[in-house]
Structures are given as C-alpha cells and as structure tokens.
XYZ file of C-alpha atoms in Angstrom:
541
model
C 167.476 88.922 24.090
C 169.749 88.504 27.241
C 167.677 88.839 30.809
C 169.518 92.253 32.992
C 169.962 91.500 36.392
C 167.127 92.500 38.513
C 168.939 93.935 41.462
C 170.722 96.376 39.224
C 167.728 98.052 38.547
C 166.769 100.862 40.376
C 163.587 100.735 42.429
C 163.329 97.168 42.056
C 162.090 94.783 45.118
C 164.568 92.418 46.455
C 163.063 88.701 46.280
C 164.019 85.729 47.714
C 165.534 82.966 45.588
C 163.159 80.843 46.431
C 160.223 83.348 45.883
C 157.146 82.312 43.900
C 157.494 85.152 41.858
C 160.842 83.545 41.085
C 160.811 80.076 41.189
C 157.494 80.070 39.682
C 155.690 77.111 41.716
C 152.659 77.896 43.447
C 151.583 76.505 46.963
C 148.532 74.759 45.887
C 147.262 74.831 50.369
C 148.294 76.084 53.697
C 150.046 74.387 56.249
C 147.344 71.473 57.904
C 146.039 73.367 60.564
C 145.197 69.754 62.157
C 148.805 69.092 62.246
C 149.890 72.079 63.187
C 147.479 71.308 66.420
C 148.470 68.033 67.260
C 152.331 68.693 67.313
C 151.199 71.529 70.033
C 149.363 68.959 71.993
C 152.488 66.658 71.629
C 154.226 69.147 73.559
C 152.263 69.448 76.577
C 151.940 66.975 79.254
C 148.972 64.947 80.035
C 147.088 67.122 81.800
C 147.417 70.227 80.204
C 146.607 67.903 76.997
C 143.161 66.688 78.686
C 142.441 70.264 79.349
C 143.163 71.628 76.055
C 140.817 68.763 74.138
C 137.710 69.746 76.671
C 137.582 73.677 75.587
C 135.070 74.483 73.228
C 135.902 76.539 70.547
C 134.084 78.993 68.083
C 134.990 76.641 64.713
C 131.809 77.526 61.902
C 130.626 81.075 63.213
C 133.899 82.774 63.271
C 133.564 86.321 63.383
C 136.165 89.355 63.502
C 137.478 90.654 66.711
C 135.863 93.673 66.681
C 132.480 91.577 66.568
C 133.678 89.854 69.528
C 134.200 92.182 71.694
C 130.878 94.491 70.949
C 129.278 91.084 71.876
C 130.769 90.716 75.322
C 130.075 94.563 76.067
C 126.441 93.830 74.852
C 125.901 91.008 76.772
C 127.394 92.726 80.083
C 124.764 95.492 79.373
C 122.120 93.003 78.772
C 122.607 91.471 81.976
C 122.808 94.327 83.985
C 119.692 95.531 82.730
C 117.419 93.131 82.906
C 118.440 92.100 86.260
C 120.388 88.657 86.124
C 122.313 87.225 89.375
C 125.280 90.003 89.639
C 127.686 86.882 91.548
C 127.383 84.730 88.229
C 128.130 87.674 85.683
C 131.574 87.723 85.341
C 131.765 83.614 85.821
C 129.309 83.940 82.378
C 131.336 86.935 80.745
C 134.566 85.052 81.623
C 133.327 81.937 79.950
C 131.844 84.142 76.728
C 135.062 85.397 76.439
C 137.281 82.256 76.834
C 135.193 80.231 74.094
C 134.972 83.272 71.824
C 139.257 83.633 72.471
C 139.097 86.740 73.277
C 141.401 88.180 75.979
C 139.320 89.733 78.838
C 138.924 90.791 82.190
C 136.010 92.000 83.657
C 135.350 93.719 87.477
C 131.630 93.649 88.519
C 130.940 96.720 90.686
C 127.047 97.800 91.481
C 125.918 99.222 88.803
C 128.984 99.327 86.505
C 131.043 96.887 84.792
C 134.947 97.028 83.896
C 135.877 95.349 80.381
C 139.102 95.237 79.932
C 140.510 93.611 75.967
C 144.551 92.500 75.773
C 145.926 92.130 72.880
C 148.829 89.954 72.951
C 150.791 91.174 69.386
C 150.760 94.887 70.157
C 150.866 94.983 74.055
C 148.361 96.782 74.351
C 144.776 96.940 76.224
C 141.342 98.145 76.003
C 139.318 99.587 78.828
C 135.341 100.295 79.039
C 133.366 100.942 82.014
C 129.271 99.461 81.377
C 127.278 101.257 83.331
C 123.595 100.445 83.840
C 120.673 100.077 85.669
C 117.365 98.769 85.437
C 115.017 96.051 87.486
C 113.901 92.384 86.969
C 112.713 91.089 83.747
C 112.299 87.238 83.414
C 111.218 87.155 79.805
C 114.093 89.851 78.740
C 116.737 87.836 80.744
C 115.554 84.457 79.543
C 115.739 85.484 75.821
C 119.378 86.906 76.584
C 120.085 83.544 77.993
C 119.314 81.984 74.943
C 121.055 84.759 72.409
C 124.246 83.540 75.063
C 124.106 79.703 74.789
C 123.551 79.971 71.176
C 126.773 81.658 71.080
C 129.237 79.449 73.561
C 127.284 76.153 71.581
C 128.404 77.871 68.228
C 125.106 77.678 66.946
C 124.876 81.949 66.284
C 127.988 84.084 65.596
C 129.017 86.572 67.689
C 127.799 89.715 65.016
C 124.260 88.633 64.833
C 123.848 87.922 68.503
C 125.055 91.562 69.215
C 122.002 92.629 66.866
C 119.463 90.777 68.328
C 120.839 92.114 71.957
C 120.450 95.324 70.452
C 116.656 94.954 69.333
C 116.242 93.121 73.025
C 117.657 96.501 74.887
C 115.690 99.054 72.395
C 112.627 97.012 72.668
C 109.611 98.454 75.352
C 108.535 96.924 78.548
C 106.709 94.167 78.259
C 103.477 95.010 79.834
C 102.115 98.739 80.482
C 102.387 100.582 83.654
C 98.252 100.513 84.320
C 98.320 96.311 83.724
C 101.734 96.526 86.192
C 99.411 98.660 89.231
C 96.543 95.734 88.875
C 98.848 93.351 88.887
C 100.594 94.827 92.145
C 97.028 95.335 93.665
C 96.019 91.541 93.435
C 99.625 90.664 94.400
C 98.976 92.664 97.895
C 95.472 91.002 97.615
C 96.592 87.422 97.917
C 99.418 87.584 100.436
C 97.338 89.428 102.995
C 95.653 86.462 104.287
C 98.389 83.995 103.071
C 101.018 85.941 105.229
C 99.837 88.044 107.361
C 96.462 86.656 108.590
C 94.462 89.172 107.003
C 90.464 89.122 106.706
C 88.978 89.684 103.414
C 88.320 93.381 104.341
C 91.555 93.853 104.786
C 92.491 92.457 101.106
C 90.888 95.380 99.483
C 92.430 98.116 101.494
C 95.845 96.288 101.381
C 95.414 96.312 97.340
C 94.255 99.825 97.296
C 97.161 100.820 99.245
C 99.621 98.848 96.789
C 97.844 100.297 93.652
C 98.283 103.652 94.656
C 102.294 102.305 95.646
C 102.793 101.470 92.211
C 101.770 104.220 90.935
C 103.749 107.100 92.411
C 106.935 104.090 91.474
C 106.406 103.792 87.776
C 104.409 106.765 87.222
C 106.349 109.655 89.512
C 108.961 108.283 90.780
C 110.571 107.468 87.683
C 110.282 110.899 86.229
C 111.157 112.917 89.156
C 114.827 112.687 90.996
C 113.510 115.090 93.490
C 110.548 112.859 94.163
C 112.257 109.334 93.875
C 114.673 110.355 97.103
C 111.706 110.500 99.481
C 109.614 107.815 97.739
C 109.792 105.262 100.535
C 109.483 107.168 103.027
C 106.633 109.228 101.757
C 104.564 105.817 100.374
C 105.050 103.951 103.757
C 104.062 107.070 105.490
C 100.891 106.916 103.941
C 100.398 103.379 104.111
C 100.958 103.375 107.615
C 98.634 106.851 108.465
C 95.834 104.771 106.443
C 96.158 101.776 108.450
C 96.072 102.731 111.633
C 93.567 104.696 110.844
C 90.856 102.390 109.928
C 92.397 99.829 112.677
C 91.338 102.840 115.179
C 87.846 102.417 114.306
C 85.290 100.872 117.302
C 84.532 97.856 115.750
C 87.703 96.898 115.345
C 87.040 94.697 112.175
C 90.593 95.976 110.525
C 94.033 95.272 111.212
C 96.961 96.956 111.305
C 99.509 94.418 110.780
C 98.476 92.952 108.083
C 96.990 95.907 105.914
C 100.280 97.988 106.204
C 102.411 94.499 105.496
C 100.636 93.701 102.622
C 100.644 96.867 100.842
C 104.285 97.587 101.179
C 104.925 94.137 99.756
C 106.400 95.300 96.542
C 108.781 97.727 97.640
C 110.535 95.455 99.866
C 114.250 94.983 98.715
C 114.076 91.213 99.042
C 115.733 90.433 95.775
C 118.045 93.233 96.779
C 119.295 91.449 99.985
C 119.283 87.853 98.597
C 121.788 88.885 95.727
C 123.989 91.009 98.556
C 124.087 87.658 100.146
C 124.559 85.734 97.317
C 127.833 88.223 96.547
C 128.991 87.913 99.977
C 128.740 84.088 100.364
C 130.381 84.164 96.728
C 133.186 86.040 98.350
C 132.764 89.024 96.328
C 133.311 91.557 99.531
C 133.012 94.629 97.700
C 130.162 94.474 95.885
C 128.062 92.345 98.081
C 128.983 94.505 101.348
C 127.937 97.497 99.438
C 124.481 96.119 98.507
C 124.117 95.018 102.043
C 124.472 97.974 103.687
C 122.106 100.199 100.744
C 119.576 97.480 101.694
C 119.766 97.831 105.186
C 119.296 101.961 105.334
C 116.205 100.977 102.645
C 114.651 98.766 104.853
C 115.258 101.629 108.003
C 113.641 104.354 105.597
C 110.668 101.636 105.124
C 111.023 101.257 109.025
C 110.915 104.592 109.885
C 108.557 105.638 107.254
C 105.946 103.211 108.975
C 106.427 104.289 112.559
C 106.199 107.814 111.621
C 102.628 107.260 109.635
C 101.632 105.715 112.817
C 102.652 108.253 115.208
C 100.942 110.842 113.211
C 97.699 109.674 113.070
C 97.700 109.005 117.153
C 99.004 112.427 116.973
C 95.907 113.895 116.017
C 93.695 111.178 117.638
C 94.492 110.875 121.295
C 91.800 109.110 121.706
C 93.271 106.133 119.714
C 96.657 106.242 121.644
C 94.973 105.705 124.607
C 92.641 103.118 123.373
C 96.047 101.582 121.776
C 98.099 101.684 125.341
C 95.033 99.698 127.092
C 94.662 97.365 124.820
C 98.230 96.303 124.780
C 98.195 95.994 128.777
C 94.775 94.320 128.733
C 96.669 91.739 126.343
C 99.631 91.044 128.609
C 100.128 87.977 130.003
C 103.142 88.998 132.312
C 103.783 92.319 134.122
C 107.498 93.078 135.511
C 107.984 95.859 138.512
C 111.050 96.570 140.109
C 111.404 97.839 143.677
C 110.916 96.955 146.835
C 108.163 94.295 148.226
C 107.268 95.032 152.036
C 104.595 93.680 153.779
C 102.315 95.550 155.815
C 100.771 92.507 158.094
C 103.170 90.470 160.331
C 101.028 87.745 161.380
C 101.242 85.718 158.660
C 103.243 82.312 160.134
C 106.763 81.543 158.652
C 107.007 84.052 156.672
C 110.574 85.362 155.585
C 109.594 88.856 156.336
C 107.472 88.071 160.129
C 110.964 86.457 160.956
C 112.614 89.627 160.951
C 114.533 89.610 157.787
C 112.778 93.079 156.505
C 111.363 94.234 152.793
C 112.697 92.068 150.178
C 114.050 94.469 147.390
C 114.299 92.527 143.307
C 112.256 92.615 140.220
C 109.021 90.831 140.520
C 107.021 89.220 137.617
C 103.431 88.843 137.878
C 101.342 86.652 135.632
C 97.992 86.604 134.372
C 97.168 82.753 132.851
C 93.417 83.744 132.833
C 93.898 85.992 130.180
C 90.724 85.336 127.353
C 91.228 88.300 124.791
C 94.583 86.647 124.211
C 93.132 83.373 122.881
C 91.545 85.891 119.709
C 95.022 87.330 119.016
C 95.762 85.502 115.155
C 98.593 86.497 113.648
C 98.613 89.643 115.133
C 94.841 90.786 114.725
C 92.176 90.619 116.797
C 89.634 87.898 115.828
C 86.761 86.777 118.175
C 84.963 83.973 117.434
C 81.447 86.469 117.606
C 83.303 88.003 114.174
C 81.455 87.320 110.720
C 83.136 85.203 108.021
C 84.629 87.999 106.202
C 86.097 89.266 109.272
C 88.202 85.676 110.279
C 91.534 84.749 108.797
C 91.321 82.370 105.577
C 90.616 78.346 105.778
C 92.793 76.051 105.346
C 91.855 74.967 102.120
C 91.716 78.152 100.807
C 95.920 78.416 99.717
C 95.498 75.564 97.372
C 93.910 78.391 95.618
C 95.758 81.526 96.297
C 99.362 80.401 96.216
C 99.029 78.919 92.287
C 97.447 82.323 91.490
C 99.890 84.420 93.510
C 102.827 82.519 91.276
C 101.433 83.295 88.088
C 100.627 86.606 89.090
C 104.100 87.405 90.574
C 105.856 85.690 87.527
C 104.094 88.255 85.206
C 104.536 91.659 87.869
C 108.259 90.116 86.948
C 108.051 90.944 83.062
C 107.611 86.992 82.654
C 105.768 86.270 78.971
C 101.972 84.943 79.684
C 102.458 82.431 76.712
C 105.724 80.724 77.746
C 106.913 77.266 78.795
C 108.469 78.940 81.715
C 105.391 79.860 83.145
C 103.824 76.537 83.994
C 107.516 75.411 85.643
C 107.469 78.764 88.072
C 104.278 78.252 88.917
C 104.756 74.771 89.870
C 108.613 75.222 92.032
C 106.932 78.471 93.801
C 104.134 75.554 94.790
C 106.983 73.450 96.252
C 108.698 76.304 98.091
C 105.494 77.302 100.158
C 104.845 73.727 100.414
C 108.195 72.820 101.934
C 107.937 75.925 103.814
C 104.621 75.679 105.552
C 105.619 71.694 106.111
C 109.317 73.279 107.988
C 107.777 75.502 109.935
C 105.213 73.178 111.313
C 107.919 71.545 112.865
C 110.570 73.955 113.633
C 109.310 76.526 115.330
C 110.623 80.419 115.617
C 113.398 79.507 113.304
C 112.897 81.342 109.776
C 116.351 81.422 109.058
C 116.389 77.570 109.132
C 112.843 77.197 107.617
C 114.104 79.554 104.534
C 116.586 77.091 103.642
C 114.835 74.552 103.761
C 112.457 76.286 101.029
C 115.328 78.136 99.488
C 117.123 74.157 99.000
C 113.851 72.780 97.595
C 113.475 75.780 94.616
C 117.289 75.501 94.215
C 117.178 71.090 93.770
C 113.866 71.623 91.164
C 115.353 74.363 89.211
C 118.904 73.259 88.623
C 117.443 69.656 87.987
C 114.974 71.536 85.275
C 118.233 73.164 83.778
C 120.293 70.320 83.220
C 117.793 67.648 82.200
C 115.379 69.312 80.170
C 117.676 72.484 78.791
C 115.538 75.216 80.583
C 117.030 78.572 81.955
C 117.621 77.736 86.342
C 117.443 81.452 87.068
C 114.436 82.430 85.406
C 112.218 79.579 86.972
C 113.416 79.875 90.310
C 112.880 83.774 91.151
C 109.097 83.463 91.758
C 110.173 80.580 94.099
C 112.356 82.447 96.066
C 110.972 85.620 96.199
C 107.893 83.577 97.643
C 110.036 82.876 100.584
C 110.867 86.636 101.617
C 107.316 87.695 102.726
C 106.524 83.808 104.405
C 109.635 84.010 106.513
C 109.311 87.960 107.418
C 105.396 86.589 108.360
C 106.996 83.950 110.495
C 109.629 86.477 112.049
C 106.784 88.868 113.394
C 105.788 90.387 110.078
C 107.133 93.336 108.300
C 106.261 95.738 110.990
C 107.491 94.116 113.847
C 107.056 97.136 116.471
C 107.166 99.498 113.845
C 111.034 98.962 113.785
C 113.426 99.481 110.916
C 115.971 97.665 112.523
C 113.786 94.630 113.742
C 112.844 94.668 110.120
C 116.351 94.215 108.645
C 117.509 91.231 110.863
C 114.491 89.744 109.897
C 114.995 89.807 106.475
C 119.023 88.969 106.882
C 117.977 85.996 108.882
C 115.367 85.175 106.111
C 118.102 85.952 103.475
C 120.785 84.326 104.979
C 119.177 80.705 105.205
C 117.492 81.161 101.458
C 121.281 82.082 100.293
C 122.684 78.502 102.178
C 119.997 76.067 100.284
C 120.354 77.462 97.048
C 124.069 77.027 97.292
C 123.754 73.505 98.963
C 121.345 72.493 96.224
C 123.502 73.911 93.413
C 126.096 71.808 94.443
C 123.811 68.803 94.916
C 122.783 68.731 91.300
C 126.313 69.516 89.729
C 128.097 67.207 91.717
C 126.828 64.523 88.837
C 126.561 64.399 85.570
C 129.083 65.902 82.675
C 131.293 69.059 83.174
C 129.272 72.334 82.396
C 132.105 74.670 79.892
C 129.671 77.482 79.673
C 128.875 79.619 83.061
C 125.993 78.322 85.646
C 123.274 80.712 84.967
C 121.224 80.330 88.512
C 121.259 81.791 92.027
C-alpha cells in the first residue's frame, strides 16, 4: 500500500524533516550541562571568570520559583519580627536571593519591607510590601538563622524552610507574661547598685516599681491603643511620684536617683537608638534618621514623664521642696553672684577701691572647700558613714556576683532558651563588656562615649571571633553584651535622670550609642579582614 503525503492531509501538523517523529532516532540525553557551562566561562575574561566560580549555587535542593520566592518573603517577615539588626536585612535578603537565583530587590523601611521579583522572559515584576512588627527574641532569631544558613549552604530546600518559618511565626512566646514581670523585677534588682549606687533598700522598691512596669506593657498596653499612647508617660510618672516620695522621708535612707533609674530600666529604647545608629553609620539615611528622631521624642516623653512625677509630689508636699532647695545649696561647693562689689571701709591699705578707683562691678564666685556633707554624696545619694550596711552602696566584690546573674537573667527577659549553647557564650562576652568597661572608665574619665567603644569593640572582637571559628550565630551572643553597655554608660553620664531632663537624657544615650556603634564596626572589620570570603550575609551588629 503506497504512503499519501502527509501535508496533503487536512489538519495535519507540519514536522520538520529532521523530526523524531520522522526520522525516527531518539536523543538518548540532553545537551552536557557541564559543557554548556564551561564554553560560557570561556567567554568571559578573567575576572568575571574568578567571580563566576566563587558563587554558590542551589545544585541538590532545587525547588520551583514560586517556592523561592514565598521563602524570601518568609524570611523578611521572620526577621522583622523577631527583631534582627534592620542595617544587615537586606545585605542577608540580597544574598538569599542571589544564591537561590532569584531576581530581587528589596527596600528596608521601619516597619515594612519592599520585595520586588523580575522576571527576565516576560518583562515583568512582582511587588509586595512586608509589614511587621514585633520586639527582640534571641531564641526565635537564632533558630531563623539557622532555617537561613541551611538554605544558602544547600543543606534544606527552599519549600521546607518556608514551613518551618511558618511553625516559627505561629508558634507562642517563649516564656509567659507573669515569668517575663519577675524576670524584669530582678533585672531592676541587680542594676540598682551595679549602676546607679543603690542600697539594698532601694533594690526592692526599684523591682517593685519595674514589676508593676511590666505589667501595664505586656498586660495593658498591648491590648489597649488608647492606653499604649500614654504608657510612658503615665509609668514614669508613677515611678517618679513613688520615688521622690519615699526619698522625702526624714531619715533619708532612700534615693531618688537610683530607685527611679532602675525601675525605668526596661523601657529605655537603648536597642532602639543603637540600631538608628547602626542604620545611620551604615548610610541608610532614611531609615536610620527616622528611628533616631522616634527615639529621641521617646526618651523626652520618659524625660518629661519623670520631671512631672516629681513636681507633683513637691506639689502637694511643700515641705519637701523646701527641704529639697536647702539641701542642694547646703551641698554646693561654689556660689556665683553678679553685681556690684563696694566696700564700705576705706582704711584698708592698698586697696584698689581706698585708691579711688570706686565699686568694682563683675560676677563673683565664692567657694566653700570645707564642705563635709559633700564627701557622703555616692553616686548621687546621700551615704554617711553613721548609715547601716543595708543602707551603703555595694562592695567591691559583690559584681563578681551580680553581673553573671544580671547576663543570664537579661539573656532570658530577651526570649533566649534556658537550655542552649548560646547561653553560657552571652553570659561570658556580657562579663567582658562590663569588665572592659569598668577597666576604661577607671582611666578615662567623663568620657562615656569613648568608654562605650571601648566595651562596644570588646563584645564586637568575641562575638564575630565566636561566629567564624566555632559556627555560632554573632548577633544573638552579642545583644546581652551590648545592651549591658546602655545603662553603665548612662550611669557614667549622670544617670538616667540627669536633672530630670529629657533632653540631657537623649545626648546621653547618643553619646553612649554613638561610641558602642564605632567598636562594633571597628571590630567587625578586625575579624573579617582575615580568613576566607563570607558568600552568605554577616549576621551581627
């Protein structure tokens, strides 16, 4: 039987001659994909070469694009929620997205994220906007950390990290809101004499006060918009009407500094202003600038909040304002009076004024170096030697005690795991900082900003050392570290309520800020000036 032509038929499919279908020989494989490779690298110049061969690339946990890019938007969420450096976040989504091959751009704004997906074939692009908030957790962020380097290392593909991000956002807090308040209570406990020179009467009120802090925060404040507008002000207004009042009392035996210090201690936006200066020094303007500036009016509602609780309670105790005013004069070693000086007896020998040269008009400065209730001013409180034991600042030997405890404590008020080989690390850099700290400041005197870095450089040198050699996570073992350096170098700035200021308040902290934000930086690039070439993102300060 004679074979019709197939393109006379109607509805047939035109094939090429030398189709399969047609010349019946099957490709037994596809092109080499290695060969394919190295006649692109033959085509590029050294350089560009080099660079090409020292990408990592996603080769045994390939995934579909789809699966890519829910990772990257999980991982943006992750890291916005859990509270990870905002200056390194698009450096680590960048990198994500490079070793995944996915085309990306992202735009880090406060409290929102900008993901934008090319694709290259249809000219097109796709646009989401992550928006989040949420506060620091060190056990959260470490495990999301881990969920990311699995990833870039190709050790986990890109569709089951996204589930186990998933189970890490829907998950609860680690620890419940009561073990959070007792936590925040011994917190306030320990820094009032390790900062502020507090007795240990003071501890308990300054850990009462905190309690009660962190309560209206996780309990109120969080369920209430209404409420959480005022909550600063309201909490330091009662802080401050407390303190003063029991610093009011005869005796004398409390103090005002460092009971109203200590229990505002975990509302301070430290961590707020350190990452503003982190952007800034990054040169991410926006950002940073607009962090600064939300920090600053925080810190003035703190501020004001204080001087107002103050002012109240002398309100309705004149008695104490008075006592107040004459106690501050009695303590002055200098007086300054301007006018006019005239003496009213002549006979006095050469003097300027018997020689006819009349008053002498100027400011005059008179000084008292016999002054003895100045010698029992520590720290700000009033501490005579006739005082009991439980009424003097703290011994020595005493922080060998309270700043190990203080670092554990902090690391777990900061959602840190209690069983964890993180733990042991924070504990031990936070040591170090107030170590190199207390050691600075010995020798440099009325300089926090310069003391700061100093700490700030040592935390920075451990932790980055602790990432690269032994494969631990730089961020999450530094942050008890540095946040230990806020409150020492406000205490050696005047303390937190430096003349009840909001403003002398916030250049304390920027100068604090400012040299913690220089050593970590000058540290950083310390420890990554040797060793191999990091491809995935530096996850640290």
């Amino acid at each position: 039987m004679r074979r019709s032509n197939s393109d006379n038929s109607q509805n047939s499919q035109l094939l090429d001659p030398d189709d399969p279908t047609i010349t019946g020989v099957r490709k037994k494989c596809l092109d080499d994909y290695d060969d394919e490779k190295r006649t692109a690298l033959r085509q590029m110049d050294y350089r560009r070469r080099r660079k090409e061969k020292q990408k990592i690339k996603i080769e045994f946990n390939v995934t579909s694009i789809i699966h890519r890019h829910n990772f990257l938007l999980k991982l943006a969420k992750a890291l916005m929620t859990f509270g990870a450096p905002s200056h390194r976040i698009e450096s680590q989504l960048l990198a994500a997205a490079r070793i995944l091959e996915v085309d990306a751009e992202f735009i880090h704004l406060p409290s929102v994220i900008i993901c934008s997906f090319g694709d290259n074939d249809t000219m097109t692009s796709e646009t989401h906007f992550i928006k989040s908030g949420g506060g620091l957790s060190l056990g959260s962020l470490h495990k999301v950390h881990i969920i990311y380097r699995g990833v870039v290392h190709d050790e986990v593909s890109a569709r089951k990290a996204t589930e186990q991000l998933d189970d890490l956002l829907s998950a609860k807090p680690l620890y419940p809101w009561w073990f959070r308040c007792i936590l925040s209570f011994w917190l306030s406990v320990l820094i009032c004499p390790l900062a502020f020179g507090g007795s240990f009467i003071d501890m308990g009120i300054a850990g009462c006060g905190a309690f009660v802090l962190c309560f209206l925060q996780l309990r109120v404040a969080a369920k209430s918009a209404m409420y959480a507008n005022v909550f600063e002000i309201t909490t330091a207004m009662l802080v401050s009407f407390t303190a003063r009042g029991l610093s009011s009392i005869r005796s004398q035996i409390f103090c005002y500094t460092a009971v109203s210090s200590s229990a505002i201690i975990g509302i301070l936006p430290g961590y707020l202003i350190l990452s503003s200066s982190l952007e800034l020094a990054s040169k991410n303007i926006v950002c940073g600038s607009v962090k600064m500036v939300y920090a600053l009016i925080y810190t003035l509602f703190l501020g004001f909040g204080l001087q107002i609780g103050s002012d109240l309670y002398l309100l309705f105790d004149p008695t104490a304002r008075h006592h107040l005013t004459t106690l501050a004069a009695d303590i002055s070693t200098s007086a300054t009076i301007v006018g006019t000086f005239a003496a009213d007896n002549s006979t006095s020998g050469n003097s300027s004024l018997s020689s006819g040269l009349g008053p002498v008009y100027g400011t005059f400065t008179f000084t008292n170096n016999t002054n003895v209730m100045q010698n029992d001013i520590i720290d700000g409180c009033y501490r005579p030697k006739h005082f009991g034991w439980y009424l003097q600042p703290f011994p020595f030997w005493t922080q060998f005690l309270i700043v190990p405890l203080f670092s554990i404590l902090s690391s777990l008020a900061n959602l840190q795991p209690w069983r964890s080989r993180q733990l042991p690390v924070m504990v031990v850099i936070s040591c170090a900082s107030y170590a190199s700290n207390k050691v600075a400041n010995h020798y440099i005197f009325n300089r926090s900003d310069i003391v700061s870095a100093i700490g700030a450089f040592t935390v920075g040198l451990l932790g980055n050392v602790y990432s690269r050699k032994m494969g631990g996570t730089a961020f999450t073992s530094m942050v008890t570290g540095v946040l230990f350096l806020v409150p020492s170098g406000l205490s050696q700035a005047g303390g937190i309520t430096a003349d009840g200021s909001g403003v002398d308040i916030g250049s304390a902290m920027i100068a604090v800020t400012i040299g913690i934000t220089v050593g970590l930086f000058m540290s950083q690039a310390l420890v990554y000036m040797f060793g191999t070439r990091k491809n995935a993102a530096v996850f640290s300060f």
